[in-house]
XYZ file of C-alpha atoms in Angstrom:
554
model
C 0.149 0.060 0.145
C 1.186 3.748 -0.625
C 1.127 6.408 1.533
C -1.404 8.450 -0.934
C -3.665 9.512 2.007
C -1.246 11.180 3.690
C -0.388 14.027 0.508
C -3.668 15.141 1.601
C -3.768 15.257 5.561
C -6.680 16.307 7.403
C -5.339 19.936 8.397
C -7.407 21.386 5.810
C -10.407 19.110 6.948
C -11.697 21.559 9.214
C -12.634 23.837 6.426
C -14.271 21.772 4.769
C -15.789 20.395 7.984
C -17.007 23.700 8.810
C -18.682 24.106 5.556
C -20.370 20.717 5.505
C -21.802 21.268 8.962
C -23.413 24.563 7.930
C -24.976 22.255 5.295
C -26.332 19.887 7.621
C -27.499 22.159 10.291
C -29.641 23.942 7.316
C -30.946 20.684 6.118
C -32.140 18.794 9.164
C -32.549 21.664 11.520
C -36.212 21.073 12.083
C -36.006 17.409 12.603
C -32.801 17.744 14.780
C -33.893 20.663 17.133
C -36.908 18.928 18.859
C -34.810 15.544 19.016
C -31.169 16.695 20.419
C -31.437 14.718 23.513
C -31.264 11.198 21.469
C -27.729 12.173 20.281
C -24.257 12.438 22.054
C -23.522 15.849 21.943
C -20.533 16.099 24.210
C -17.713 14.473 25.526
C -19.144 13.926 28.918
C -21.369 11.124 27.035
C -18.740 8.993 25.427
C -17.124 5.797 26.564
C -13.726 7.550 27.148
C -14.851 11.107 27.977
C -11.252 12.060 29.173
C -9.501 11.037 25.697
C -12.415 12.797 23.663
C -11.965 15.996 25.711
C -7.877 15.953 25.262
C -7.801 15.346 21.559
C -10.880 17.704 21.017
C -9.231 20.418 23.015
C -7.040 21.873 20.233
C -10.015 21.733 17.595
C -10.672 24.828 15.922
C -14.605 24.160 16.814
C -13.588 23.407 20.435
C -15.670 26.817 21.610
C -18.743 23.940 20.814
C -20.704 24.016 23.664
C -23.364 21.423 25.181
C -25.749 22.515 22.850
C -24.101 21.353 19.760
C -26.385 19.285 17.780
C -25.532 15.574 17.200
C -24.403 15.813 13.641
C -21.791 18.686 13.851
C -20.448 16.578 17.355
C -20.552 13.465 15.852
C -18.470 14.961 12.407
C -15.914 16.962 15.179
C -15.348 13.426 17.040
C -14.688 11.252 14.107
C -12.490 14.370 12.696
C -10.228 14.504 15.666
C -10.326 10.475 15.215
C -8.845 10.739 12.022
C -6.056 13.475 12.551
C -4.841 10.814 15.103
C -4.795 7.886 12.532
C -2.754 9.963 10.162
C 0.001 10.830 13.107
C 0.047 7.443 14.305
C 0.588 6.270 10.668
C 3.366 8.689 10.088
C 5.141 7.392 13.211
C 5.023 3.793 12.631
C 6.317 4.357 9.377
C 9.307 6.235 10.703
C 9.603 3.404 13.441
C 9.834 0.489 10.320
C 12.608 2.278 8.855
C 14.963 1.526 12.181
C 17.792 -0.918 11.166
C 17.481 -2.327 14.804
C 14.187 -3.579 14.377
C 13.214 -6.798 15.294
C 12.484 -8.645 11.964
C 9.087 -9.993 12.739
C 8.275 -6.351 14.680
C 8.646 -5.305 10.979
C 6.263 -7.338 9.626
C 3.525 -6.712 12.343
C 4.283 -3.071 11.557
C 3.690 -3.522 7.740
C 0.410 -4.946 9.199
C -0.399 -2.113 11.151
C 0.425 0.584 8.241
C -2.202 -0.951 5.824
C -4.961 -1.201 8.630
C -4.157 2.413 9.809
C -4.739 3.609 6.002
C -7.997 1.694 5.869
C -8.617 3.400 9.113
C -8.462 6.678 8.006
C -10.981 5.578 4.971
C -13.314 4.496 6.954
C -13.465 7.466 9.316
C -13.463 9.538 6.492
C -16.384 7.523 4.850
C -18.376 8.054 8.076
C -17.990 11.824 8.454
C -18.555 12.922 4.829
C -21.491 9.946 4.673
C -23.763 12.716 6.417
C -23.717 14.748 3.303
C -24.391 11.735 0.815
C -26.771 8.934 0.245
C -25.584 6.577 3.084
C -27.390 4.921 5.722
C -26.895 4.451 9.562
C -25.656 0.929 8.681
C -23.346 2.278 6.553
C -21.598 4.249 9.110
C -21.772 1.801 11.259
C -20.124 -0.793 9.129
C -17.386 1.672 8.638
C -16.598 2.689 11.867
C -16.702 -1.129 13.282
C -13.931 -1.989 10.421
C -12.009 0.817 12.178
C -12.606 -0.812 15.346
C -11.409 -4.284 13.977
C -8.361 -2.854 12.166
C -6.935 -1.615 15.556
C -7.175 -5.182 17.207
C -5.635 -6.620 14.236
C -2.805 -4.171 14.287
C -2.082 -5.519 17.380
C -2.549 -9.068 16.763
C 0.446 -9.372 14.768
C 2.559 -8.544 17.493
C 0.625 -11.075 19.733
C 1.369 -14.227 16.924
C 5.159 -13.324 17.071
C 4.825 -13.280 21.136
C 5.930 -9.576 21.276
C 3.295 -8.276 23.223
C 5.261 -7.724 26.568
C 7.663 -5.934 24.514
C 6.278 -4.389 21.603
C 6.117 -0.722 23.259
C 9.746 -0.750 22.099
C 8.578 -0.967 18.334
C 5.338 0.509 18.797
C 3.619 3.836 20.007
C 1.617 2.127 21.820
C 0.016 4.902 24.008
C -0.878 6.535 21.206
C -2.459 3.292 19.855
C -4.472 2.863 22.659
C -5.859 6.456 22.564
C -6.408 6.066 18.662
C -8.333 2.592 19.576
C -10.483 4.683 22.505
C -11.159 7.548 20.070
C -12.630 5.076 17.323
C -14.648 3.594 19.951
C -15.923 7.370 20.941
C -16.766 7.656 17.451
C -18.689 4.272 16.858
C -20.728 5.404 20.116
C -21.809 8.836 18.820
C -22.556 7.405 15.516
C -24.494 4.404 17.068
C -26.762 7.325 19.420
C -27.341 9.025 16.277
C -28.816 6.028 14.457
C -30.712 5.195 17.160
C -31.961 8.911 16.993
C -33.244 8.333 13.527
C -35.643 5.684 14.183
C -37.442 8.726 16.649
C -36.976 10.897 13.982
C -38.575 8.570 11.466
C -41.524 8.013 13.564
C -42.098 12.183 12.915
C -41.590 11.598 9.333
C -38.464 13.922 9.347
C -35.735 11.811 8.880
C -32.266 12.899 9.979
C -30.337 11.437 7.464
C -30.703 10.644 3.714
C -31.713 6.728 2.807
C -32.649 5.838 6.485
C -36.138 5.081 5.430
C -35.099 2.653 2.883
C -32.260 0.846 5.070
C -32.402 2.126 8.503
C -33.000 0.149 11.701
C -36.704 1.227 12.341
C -40.244 0.555 10.680
C -41.929 -2.685 9.811
C -39.662 -5.215 8.280
C -40.448 -8.170 6.573
C -38.485 -11.381 7.492
C -36.563 -12.935 5.076
C -35.309 -16.277 6.618
C -34.063 -17.026 2.951
C -34.262 -20.060 1.162
C -33.569 -16.835 -1.087
C -30.363 -17.720 -2.988
C -28.807 -14.007 -2.438
C -28.953 -10.994 -0.257
C -31.095 -8.299 -1.842
C -27.994 -5.900 -1.916
C -26.544 -7.951 -4.653
C -27.508 -5.903 -7.850
C -29.510 -7.695 -10.602
C -26.560 -7.764 -12.920
C -24.256 -9.630 -10.782
C -26.974 -11.875 -9.856
C -27.008 -12.724 -13.594
C -23.457 -13.241 -13.425
C -23.856 -15.894 -10.571
C -26.730 -17.688 -12.634
C -25.613 -17.704 -15.763
C -24.000 -20.793 -17.278
C -22.061 -18.689 -20.078
C -20.375 -16.093 -17.552
C -17.231 -17.424 -18.414
C -17.452 -16.930 -21.842
C -17.946 -13.472 -21.337
C -15.056 -13.039 -19.113
C -12.840 -9.927 -19.454
C -9.583 -11.646 -18.628
C -8.535 -15.202 -18.367
C -6.080 -16.712 -16.392
C -5.341 -20.434 -17.423
C -1.935 -22.574 -16.612
C -1.763 -24.143 -19.894
C -1.025 -20.613 -21.285
C -4.836 -20.758 -23.154
C -5.766 -17.294 -21.646
C -4.402 -13.894 -21.010
C -2.449 -14.610 -17.904
C -1.019 -18.160 -16.389
C -1.266 -16.401 -12.679
C -4.625 -14.650 -11.029
C -2.378 -12.361 -9.505
C -0.912 -11.131 -12.834
C -5.054 -10.781 -14.137
C -5.749 -8.778 -10.945
C -2.808 -6.569 -11.454
C -4.400 -5.860 -15.087
C -7.819 -5.397 -13.550
C -6.380 -2.427 -11.507
C -5.505 -0.792 -14.806
C -8.162 -1.145 -16.800
C -10.685 1.556 -17.172
C -14.477 0.457 -16.395
C -16.404 3.139 -15.214
C -17.936 1.554 -12.085
C -18.525 -1.536 -14.441
C -17.713 -5.332 -12.928
C -14.963 -6.639 -14.066
C -14.930 -10.762 -14.874
C -11.798 -12.917 -14.350
C -12.575 -16.074 -15.172
C -9.798 -18.771 -13.886
C -9.934 -21.945 -15.748
C -9.584 -25.635 -14.232
C -5.944 -25.817 -12.750
C -4.108 -25.956 -9.275
C -2.601 -22.228 -9.406
C 0.011 -22.092 -6.111
C 0.185 -18.685 -5.659
C -0.826 -15.981 -2.695
C -3.177 -13.607 -4.225
C -4.158 -10.125 -2.889
C -6.884 -7.739 -4.401
C -6.085 -4.273 -2.487
C -8.893 -1.901 -1.566
C -8.433 0.366 -4.860
C -9.408 -2.825 -6.907
C -13.357 -2.956 -6.633
C -16.102 -4.608 -8.321
C -14.178 -7.952 -9.567
C -15.399 -11.085 -9.946
C -13.482 -14.388 -9.767
C -14.890 -17.324 -11.019
C -13.856 -20.937 -11.623
C -14.600 -24.350 -13.340
C -16.058 -25.331 -10.004
C -15.120 -26.915 -6.687
C -12.101 -28.819 -6.462
C -11.416 -27.985 -10.445
C -10.338 -24.521 -9.785
C -7.674 -24.296 -6.667
C -5.811 -21.627 -5.473
C -3.376 -23.045 -2.764
C -0.545 -21.836 -0.160
C 0.912 -22.477 2.962
C 1.958 -19.515 4.852
C 1.352 -19.531 8.297
C 2.681 -18.117 11.681
C 4.904 -20.844 13.248
C 6.944 -20.151 9.714
C 7.238 -16.262 10.076
C 3.658 -14.900 8.823
C 1.303 -12.667 10.790
C -2.052 -14.339 10.505
C -3.229 -11.440 8.416
C -0.446 -11.784 5.976
C -0.875 -15.767 6.220
C -3.881 -16.021 3.811
C -3.660 -17.637 0.049
C -6.216 -15.416 -1.438
C -7.036 -11.602 0.784
C -9.266 -9.083 -0.661
C -9.844 -5.782 0.693
C -11.786 -3.984 -2.455
C -15.360 -3.719 -2.123
C -18.020 -5.635 -4.130
C -15.956 -8.848 -4.159
C -17.655 -11.878 -5.684
C -15.740 -15.671 -5.887
C -17.539 -18.115 -7.470
C -16.803 -22.038 -7.932
C -13.385 -22.142 -6.647
C -11.362 -23.765 -4.344
C -9.342 -21.678 -1.572
C -6.950 -23.479 0.680
C -4.069 -23.380 2.816
C -1.900 -26.892 3.173
C 0.262 -25.410 6.088
C -1.133 -28.138 8.091
C -2.470 -28.427 11.855
C 1.014 -28.109 13.435
C 1.826 -24.579 11.717
C -1.333 -23.425 13.891
C -2.948 -20.234 12.401
C -2.768 -20.632 7.987
C -5.715 -18.455 6.831
C -7.134 -19.855 3.458
C -9.185 -16.586 2.620
C -9.115 -13.366 4.265
C -11.957 -10.660 3.009
C -12.140 -6.950 4.383
C -14.588 -6.577 1.163
C -17.831 -4.784 1.685
C -20.914 -6.315 0.100
C -18.765 -9.213 -0.782
C -20.621 -12.787 -2.166
C -18.851 -16.179 -1.969
C -21.404 -18.589 -4.143
C -20.482 -22.410 -4.709
C -16.809 -21.944 -3.242
C -14.681 -24.200 -0.784
C -12.350 -22.953 1.743
C -9.773 -25.708 3.104
C -7.696 -25.556 6.290
C -7.198 -26.459 9.811
C -6.776 -23.528 12.220
C -8.319 -20.174 10.931
C -9.220 -21.576 7.682
C -11.474 -18.495 6.684
C -10.963 -14.954 8.094
C -13.861 -12.873 7.802
C -12.023 -9.729 8.755
C -14.682 -6.671 8.887
C -17.637 -5.456 6.821
C -20.566 -7.043 5.067
C -20.057 -10.585 3.813
C -22.632 -13.181 2.356
C -21.721 -16.944 1.538
C -23.722 -19.537 -0.138
C -23.743 -23.072 -0.981
C -20.012 -23.154 0.394
C -18.369 -25.742 2.176
C -15.541 -24.898 4.923
C -13.088 -27.648 6.061
C -10.822 -26.793 9.324
C -10.163 -27.336 13.153
C -9.781 -24.518 15.351
C -11.578 -21.141 14.604
C -12.664 -22.261 11.314
C -14.444 -18.798 10.777
C -13.079 -16.026 12.435
C -13.095 -12.411 12.826
C -15.043 -9.051 12.704
C -17.387 -9.108 9.799
C -20.951 -9.014 9.694
C -21.702 -11.790 7.500
C -24.315 -14.809 7.208
C -23.501 -18.102 5.461
C -26.297 -19.786 3.922
C -27.022 -23.235 3.040
C -23.197 -24.249 3.698
C -21.311 -27.383 4.673
C -19.108 -27.033 7.499
C -16.608 -30.014 8.295
C -14.837 -30.616 11.278
C -11.756 -32.366 10.540
C -9.807 -33.999 13.305
C -7.615 -31.647 15.241
C -4.229 -32.044 16.986
C -3.631 -33.812 20.216
C -4.863 -31.381 23.023
C -6.647 -29.009 20.446
C -10.458 -28.782 20.750
C -12.573 -27.894 17.117
C -14.417 -24.727 17.375
C -16.694 -23.545 14.191
C -16.729 -19.909 15.179
C -14.296 -17.021 16.771
C -16.311 -14.038 16.426
C -14.424 -11.123 17.534
C -16.744 -8.222 18.052
C -14.665 -6.163 20.552
C -17.062 -3.114 21.228
C -20.883 -2.984 22.181
C -21.794 -0.776 20.049
C -20.387 -2.801 16.589
C -22.790 -3.646 14.116
C -20.857 -7.152 13.578
C -21.489 -10.836 14.157
C -21.856 -14.024 12.447
C -25.141 -15.726 11.455
C -24.969 -19.625 10.587
C -28.089 -20.134 8.352
C -29.849 -23.259 6.915
C -26.308 -25.313 7.357
C -24.775 -28.419 8.065
C -22.028 -29.131 10.908
C -20.577 -32.306 10.104
C -17.992 -33.214 12.507
C -15.185 -36.070 12.492
C -14.300 -35.406 16.247
C -15.636 -33.221 19.169
C -16.498 -29.869 18.119
C -18.037 -26.938 19.571
C -19.930 -24.012 17.991
C -17.939 -21.144 18.709
C -15.737 -19.795 21.204
C -15.470 -15.990 22.017
C -12.431 -14.330 20.760
C -13.279 -10.649 22.212
C -15.728 -9.235 24.694
C -18.964 -9.040 22.595
C -18.637 -12.022 20.260
C -22.012 -12.507 18.622
C -23.034 -15.930 16.417
C -26.190 -17.294 15.948
C -26.976 -20.346 14.634
C -30.271 -20.767 12.746
C -31.878 -23.804 11.072
C -28.934 -25.836 11.016
C -28.347 -29.357 10.821
C -25.682 -29.968 13.765
C -23.761 -33.263 13.995
C -23.541 -35.498 16.920
C -20.215 -35.022 18.109
C -20.865 -31.209 19.034
C -21.218 -31.987 22.620
C -24.111 -31.204 24.966
C -22.575 -27.886 26.470
C -22.199 -26.751 22.457
C -19.963 -23.614 22.952
C -16.538 -23.514 24.669
C -15.107 -20.725 27.067
C -12.030 -18.424 25.605
C -10.596 -18.560 29.037
C -12.036 -18.722 32.679
C -14.898 -16.335 32.771
C -13.855 -13.933 29.731
C -16.732 -12.808 27.747
C -19.216 -15.121 29.077
C -21.539 -12.214 30.307
C -21.194 -9.642 27.396
C -21.251 -12.179 24.257
C -24.317 -12.917 22.366
C -24.600 -16.711 21.303
C -28.278 -18.084 20.011
C -30.012 -20.890 18.303
C -33.011 -21.217 16.678
C -34.846 -24.032 14.978
C -31.443 -26.503 14.716
C -32.074 -29.920 14.239
C -29.736 -32.784 14.362
C -27.984 -35.158 16.846
C -26.154 -32.260 18.405
C -29.142 -29.549 18.300
C -30.466 -30.373 21.887
C -30.368 -27.377 24.070
C -30.910 -29.135 27.174
C -27.561 -29.275 27.804
C -25.865 -26.277 26.634
C -24.002 -24.061 28.583
C -25.624 -21.640 31.537
C -23.738 -18.660 30.501
C -25.568 -14.812 30.508
C -24.903 -14.224 26.804
C -26.264 -17.606 25.656
C -30.091 -17.454 24.265
C -32.124 -20.373 23.178
C -34.330 -18.020 20.852
C -37.539 -19.104 21.067
C -39.717 -16.664 18.595
C -39.614 -15.391 15.132
C -39.628 -11.822 16.104
C -36.414 -12.363 18.060
C -34.724 -14.608 15.573
C -35.954 -12.218 12.717
C -33.163 -9.792 14.162
C -30.493 -12.192 12.207
C -32.229 -12.297 8.782
C -30.452 -11.382 5.603
C -32.612 -8.032 5.388
C -32.206 -7.234 8.712
C -28.889 -8.256 10.112
C -26.939 -7.887 6.928
C -28.956 -4.671 5.279
C -29.872 -7.058 3.094
C -32.607 -5.282 1.213
C -30.288 -2.552 0.425
C -27.536 -4.665 -1.404
C -29.043 -7.128 -3.214
C -32.334 -6.513 -5.428
C -35.465 -8.736 -4.796
C -35.945 -9.795 -8.294
C -35.998 -13.084 -9.589
C -35.062 -14.582 -6.115
C -36.658 -17.630 -4.531
C -37.638 -16.273 -0.915
C -39.171 -18.214 1.738
C -40.507 -14.965 3.636
C -41.033 -16.865 6.799
C -39.804 -19.623 8.781
């Protein structure tokens, strides 16, 4: 990743910001004025008030008083947090050039640089989006991704057992303050989103597009036997359903030289240079085994990669933590560019269980779809890092923490195969890493099968507010009566949200399940409806309903 973002640091941000606030105040004055109590409007109301006050003290808008409206205060907090992220990026850029730096610390710092750049993007997306056609869910998604980025940065040092000394390599105090500031920004945005629902009831929405997508109003339950979420445009749906899509590909990859390129990464690099005007670019990867690590950067958007079928087109690699990669960098296939689609491909990491964390695929792509794909690995097979993702008709193989990360993701009609772990290990299907109670993230496994070759648990809480729900799944007999596994002692057992609804199979009985405060046997369709494609994944926004088989009930 370059340092493009640093060429226009936010020192000019406030000039644009003041104009922006003026616009917003005029447009939304009526709806905000009678409802401002619903918003967070001062540092005293944030999760970390002292950090908020400290970083707003030098702001050009520091004279704003307690009567500041919620939209103005939101942008002020987010802009201040952006300043911190840019500053930290510069510091880390300087630190990584030290010759005395531990080699593995350098690798972790490279992760942090990329993650800080993305954090700046996500914060800017949240700040400017009040004047554009974005919803409350979009803003919460962006800020939740920024939270995930901070944690992923630190995880690189944990991978290499450098946490006890990583302050030598890293401006830890500034990093901690940035993490708290992102949390403050998220809290302000969440309060604003909740206020929107009240404003909406008065027929005066405070944000554009919220009536189409927000958290209030009547919503149709969609326990979808539908093939795709409604946010997938009809043109993309047709690509997924059209048997002739491969013949219409823009670029073709073939090991035998019969295509445009012989490696997937070459095709991806070429795609980055092609003028498209928002047109989706299709890369067809012919049958074969492609031994390479592929990265689709965040600047490369709306790419579809389609193969000749599971176990016919295979992308394979073996990077792993034990041999010197961070978990983040171990992915055989990594995608950050929004709007990514993969179909009919196998992604695998062949490092084996003894190498510990070894990712087959990592995705931080917003509005990404994986259809008819297979993910093969052992520990940490499928890294759903952040943002909104949908998987349908996929196969997932692994052992420890098979599906992990902090995305908002739904897996529908998938087959999950728990392999035999190493001695002393315990299989866990999920390890969702929601760290902040205001994050919109979580995993929903729906209408899927959990097949087990050894004792298996449905999940364990990687972070304090971990959230995972199994809906109408067939649970294999080797999923033990307790169902869920603690991470360490009593950590997160009161704050997590784990739920089960309408599951069947030999391991589906909830009579012997854990008695944790955060575990829920979901008993009503209304409660379960919070986790449908439409409501949880905001599916009514990013995939149209036209031509899709739908089961509107349970």
